[in-house]
mmCIF file of C-alpha atoms in Angstrom:
data_model
loop_
_atom_site.group_PDB
_atom_site.id
_atom_site.type_symbol
_atom_site.label_atom_id
_atom_site.label_comp_id
_atom_site.label_asym_id
_atom_site.label_seq_id
_atom_site.Cartn_x
_atom_site.Cartn_y
_atom_site.Cartn_z
ATOM 1 C CA TRP D 1 6.557 -147.739 26.609
ATOM 2 C CA THR D 2 9.914 -148.306 28.241
ATOM 3 C CA ASP D 3 11.991 -148.163 25.085
ATOM 4 C CA MET D 4 9.677 -146.041 22.941
ATOM 5 C CA VAL D 5 11.516 -142.752 23.304
ATOM 6 C CA GLU D 6 14.966 -144.261 22.856
ATOM 7 C CA ASP D 7 13.977 -146.378 19.828
ATOM 8 C CA VAL D 8 12.174 -143.600 17.997
ATOM 9 C CA ALA D 9 14.702 -140.914 18.913
ATOM 10 C CA GLN D 10 17.566 -143.037 17.571
ATOM 11 C CA LYS D 11 15.798 -143.643 14.271
ATOM 12 C CA PHE D 12 14.835 -140.020 13.730
ATOM 13 C CA ASP D 13 17.825 -138.092 15.073
ATOM 14 C CA GLY D 14 16.135 -137.213 18.364
ATOM 15 C CA LEU D 15 12.857 -135.927 16.905
ATOM 16 C CA ILE D 16 9.555 -137.527 17.832
ATOM 17 C CA SER D 17 6.377 -136.358 16.179
ATOM 18 C CA GLY D 18 3.227 -137.765 17.717
ATOM 19 C CA TRP D 19 -0.258 -137.810 16.345
ATOM 20 C CA ILE D 20 -2.465 -139.506 18.911
ATOM 21 C CA PRO D 21 -5.909 -140.707 17.800
ATOM 22 C CA SER D 22 -8.695 -139.365 19.943
ATOM 23 C CA GLN D 23 -11.998 -140.840 18.835
ATOM 24 C CA GLU D 24 -12.841 -143.343 21.577
ATOM 25 C CA GLU D 25 -11.913 -143.582 25.244
ATOM 26 C CA VAL D 26 -10.725 -139.992 25.492
ATOM 27 C CA ASP D 27 -9.662 -140.279 29.114
ATOM 28 C CA LYS D 28 -7.533 -143.338 28.405
ATOM 29 C CA ALA D 29 -5.991 -141.654 25.365
ATOM 30 C CA PHE D 30 -5.236 -138.539 27.437
ATOM 31 C CA ASP D 31 -3.475 -140.610 30.115
ATOM 32 C CA SER D 32 -1.441 -142.344 27.420
ATOM 33 C CA LEU D 33 -0.593 -139.006 25.863
ATOM 34 C CA LYS D 34 0.670 -137.711 29.203
ATOM 35 C CA LYS D 35 2.856 -140.809 29.590
ATOM 36 C CA ILE D 36 4.331 -140.257 26.130
ATOM 37 C CA PHE D 37 5.010 -136.585 26.868
ATOM 38 C CA ASP D 38 6.587 -137.467 30.221
ATOM 39 C CA ARG D 39 8.849 -140.058 28.584
ATOM 40 C CA CYS D 40 9.919 -137.560 25.956
ATOM 41 C CA ILE D 41 10.790 -134.974 28.601
ATOM 42 C CA GLU D 42 12.626 -137.589 30.708
ATOM 43 C CA GLY D 43 14.546 -138.721 27.623
ATOM 44 C CA LYS D 44 15.353 -135.121 26.648
ATOM 45 C CA VAL D 45 13.739 -135.704 23.245
ATOM 46 C CA ASP D 46 12.733 -132.775 21.055
ATOM 47 C CA ALA D 47 9.112 -133.856 20.651
ATOM 48 C CA ILE D 48 6.272 -132.293 18.682
ATOM 49 C CA PHE D 49 2.609 -132.960 19.386
ATOM 50 C CA MET D 50 0.593 -132.670 16.179
ATOM 51 C CA THR D 51 -3.129 -132.371 16.719
ATOM 52 C CA PRO D 52 -5.395 -134.284 14.327
ATOM 53 C CA ASN D 53 -8.062 -133.113 11.929
ATOM 54 C CA MET D 54 -11.644 -132.598 12.969
ATOM 55 C CA LEU D 55 -14.088 -135.471 12.660
ATOM 56 C CA ASN D 56 -17.141 -135.393 10.429
ATOM 57 C CA THR D 57 -19.815 -132.924 11.468
ATOM 58 C CA SER D 58 -22.597 -134.728 9.622
ATOM 59 C CA VAL D 59 -23.250 -138.150 8.162
ATOM 60 C CA SER D 60 -22.661 -137.929 4.449
ATOM 61 C CA PRO D 61 -24.992 -139.721 2.046
ATOM 62 C CA GLU D 62 -21.746 -141.104 0.559
ATOM 63 C CA THR D 63 -20.939 -142.988 3.792
ATOM 64 C CA GLU D 64 -21.101 -146.738 3.340
ATOM 65 C CA GLU D 65 -24.086 -148.215 5.159
ATOM 66 C CA LYS D 66 -21.886 -150.430 7.335
ATOM 67 C CA TYR D 67 -20.226 -147.265 8.724
ATOM 68 C CA TYR D 68 -23.389 -145.233 9.397
ATOM 69 C CA GLU D 69 -23.486 -145.989 13.113
ATOM 70 C CA TYR D 70 -19.810 -145.130 13.519
ATOM 71 C CA ALA D 71 -20.240 -141.936 11.464
ATOM 72 C CA HIS D 72 -23.102 -140.871 13.748
ATOM 73 C CA LYS D 73 -20.908 -141.441 16.822
ATOM 74 C CA THR D 74 -17.968 -139.468 15.431
ATOM 75 C CA ALA D 75 -20.241 -136.620 14.312
ATOM 76 C CA ASP D 76 -21.724 -136.498 17.801
ATOM 77 C CA MET D 77 -18.241 -136.471 19.348
ATOM 78 C CA GLN D 78 -17.286 -133.545 17.115
ATOM 79 C CA ASN D 79 -20.527 -131.598 17.458
ATOM 80 C CA ASN D 80 -21.016 -131.993 21.218
ATOM 81 C CA GLY D 81 -17.660 -130.351 21.936
ATOM 82 C CA ARG D 82 -15.888 -133.473 23.167
ATOM 83 C CA MET D 83 -13.148 -133.244 20.524
ATOM 84 C CA ASP D 84 -12.701 -129.543 21.210
ATOM 85 C CA ARG D 85 -12.328 -130.166 24.944
ATOM 86 C CA TYR D 86 -9.852 -132.991 24.397
ATOM 87 C CA MET D 87 -7.756 -130.996 21.930
ATOM 88 C CA THR D 88 -7.684 -127.969 24.234
ATOM 89 C CA ALA D 89 -6.607 -130.126 27.179
ATOM 90 C CA ALA D 90 -3.992 -131.998 25.133
ATOM 91 C CA VAL D 91 -2.496 -128.793 23.707
ATOM 92 C CA ASP D 92 -2.475 -127.186 27.170
ATOM 93 C CA LEU D 93 -0.780 -130.260 28.630
ATOM 94 C CA ALA D 94 1.878 -130.361 25.923
ATOM 95 C CA ARG D 95 2.672 -126.668 26.246
ATOM 96 C CA SER D 96 2.691 -126.780 30.058
ATOM 97 C CA ILE D 97 5.500 -129.342 30.091
ATOM 98 C CA GLY D 98 7.496 -127.907 27.210
ATOM 99 C CA ILE D 99 6.356 -130.055 24.279
ATOM 100 C CA LYS D 100 6.130 -128.136 21.001
ATOM 101 C CA VAL D 101 2.662 -128.126 19.445
ATOM 102 C CA CYS D 102 1.764 -128.300 15.771
ATOM 103 C CA ASP D 103 -1.897 -127.368 16.151
ATOM 104 C CA CYS D 104 -3.556 -128.506 12.945
ATOM 105 C CA TYR D 105 -6.865 -129.024 14.753
ATOM 106 C CA ALA D 106 -7.076 -125.259 15.279
ATOM 107 C CA MET D 107 -6.605 -124.771 11.544
ATOM 108 C CA TRP D 108 -9.440 -127.230 10.843
ATOM 109 C CA LYS D 109 -11.659 -125.357 13.310
ATOM 110 C CA GLU D 110 -10.975 -122.160 11.399
ATOM 111 C CA LEU D 111 -11.808 -123.898 8.103
ATOM 112 C CA SER D 112 -15.057 -125.174 9.628
ATOM 113 C CA LYS D 113 -16.338 -121.593 9.779
ATOM 114 C CA SER D 114 -16.547 -121.464 5.991
ATOM 115 C CA GLN D 115 -16.431 -125.077 4.771
ATOM 116 C CA ASP D 116 -18.208 -128.362 5.391
ATOM 117 C CA ILE D 117 -15.557 -130.390 7.225
ATOM 118 C CA THR D 118 -17.179 -133.688 6.248
ATOM 119 C CA GLU D 119 -16.358 -132.919 2.613
ATOM 120 C CA LEU D 120 -12.665 -132.476 3.519
ATOM 121 C CA LEU D 121 -12.522 -136.064 4.778
ATOM 122 C CA ALA D 122 -11.700 -138.786 2.253
ATOM 123 C CA ASN D 123 -13.904 -141.373 3.962
ATOM 124 C CA LYS D 124 -16.422 -138.706 5.109
ATOM 125 C CA ILE D 125 -15.748 -139.714 8.736
ATOM 126 C CA ASN D 126 -12.238 -139.156 10.043
ATOM 127 C CA HIS D 127 -9.490 -139.315 7.408
ATOM 128 C CA PRO D 128 -8.391 -136.188 5.528
ATOM 129 C CA THR D 129 -8.305 -135.945 1.764
ATOM 130 C CA LYS D 130 -4.961 -135.896 -0.034
ATOM 131 C CA GLU D 131 -5.149 -132.110 -0.288
ATOM 132 C CA MET D 132 -5.773 -131.793 3.435
ATOM 133 C CA HIS D 133 -2.738 -133.964 4.176
ATOM 134 C CA GLU D 134 -0.735 -131.087 2.730
ATOM 135 C CA LEU D 135 -2.028 -128.848 5.516
ATOM 136 C CA PHE D 136 -0.381 -131.161 8.065
ATOM 137 C CA ALA D 137 2.864 -131.403 6.112
ATOM 138 C CA ASN D 138 3.082 -127.643 5.612
ATOM 139 C CA LYS D 139 2.283 -126.832 9.239
ATOM 140 C CA LEU D 140 4.859 -129.322 10.558
ATOM 141 C CA TYR D 141 7.460 -128.072 8.080
ATOM 142 C CA GLU D 142 6.856 -124.475 9.197
ATOM 143 C CA LEU D 143 7.198 -125.440 12.857
ATOM 144 C CA ILE D 144 10.450 -127.325 12.307
ATOM 145 C CA MET D 145 12.053 -124.938 9.834
ATOM 146 C CA GLY D 146 10.878 -121.623 11.308
ATOM 147 C CA ASP D 147 11.911 -118.594 9.269
ATOM 148 C CA ALA D 148 13.540 -120.808 6.632
ATOM 149 C CA THR D 149 10.105 -121.790 5.275
ATOM 150 C CA THR D 150 9.714 -118.761 3.018
ATOM 151 C CA SER D 151 12.027 -117.651 0.231
ATOM 152 C CA LYS D 152 12.685 -114.005 -0.669
ATOM 153 C CA ASP D 153 9.823 -114.018 -3.174
ATOM 154 C CA GLY D 154 7.379 -115.243 -0.509
ATOM 155 C CA SER D 155 7.006 -118.783 -1.845
ATOM 156 C CA SER D 156 7.415 -121.899 0.279
ATOM 157 C CA THR D 157 10.843 -123.508 0.494
ATOM 158 C CA MET D 158 9.360 -126.888 1.379
ATOM 159 C CA PHE D 159 10.050 -128.487 -1.980
ATOM 160 C CA GLU D 160 13.338 -126.719 -2.722
ATOM 161 C CA GLY D 161 15.439 -129.180 -0.749
ATOM 162 C CA LYS D 162 16.048 -126.702 2.073
#
């Protein structure tokens, strides 16, 4: 941890974007997340905390048999509110100490009102499809670029080299 902020900040012109996994040992992950945030603040690094996608909400018939048990655990974690509580606490922590938040999890929660989240996961457990990766890229681009993300005609500037 000692050199993490300095090493990453030097390689990426002072910008650190973190996406912390949060499937097992939530308390331990939260403590680690706080340490990372603290180091970023101490190092005066312009950090962004990007929340992850939702986990599966059901066990898909397409799930490989060897992953059934794991898929049941991740679905339970998502459906019992544990992921929601962790994401809320992590976002609150980041904002309370001045870390910018790219809250993709909130976007997934909104999508879950009208779509089966499990079908938006490439492995039907925890990894987004190629199309859903675009959601993360677009959201991060919008956060970094601000008003420069939309051209006069209303289209995205993401792929215009701006």
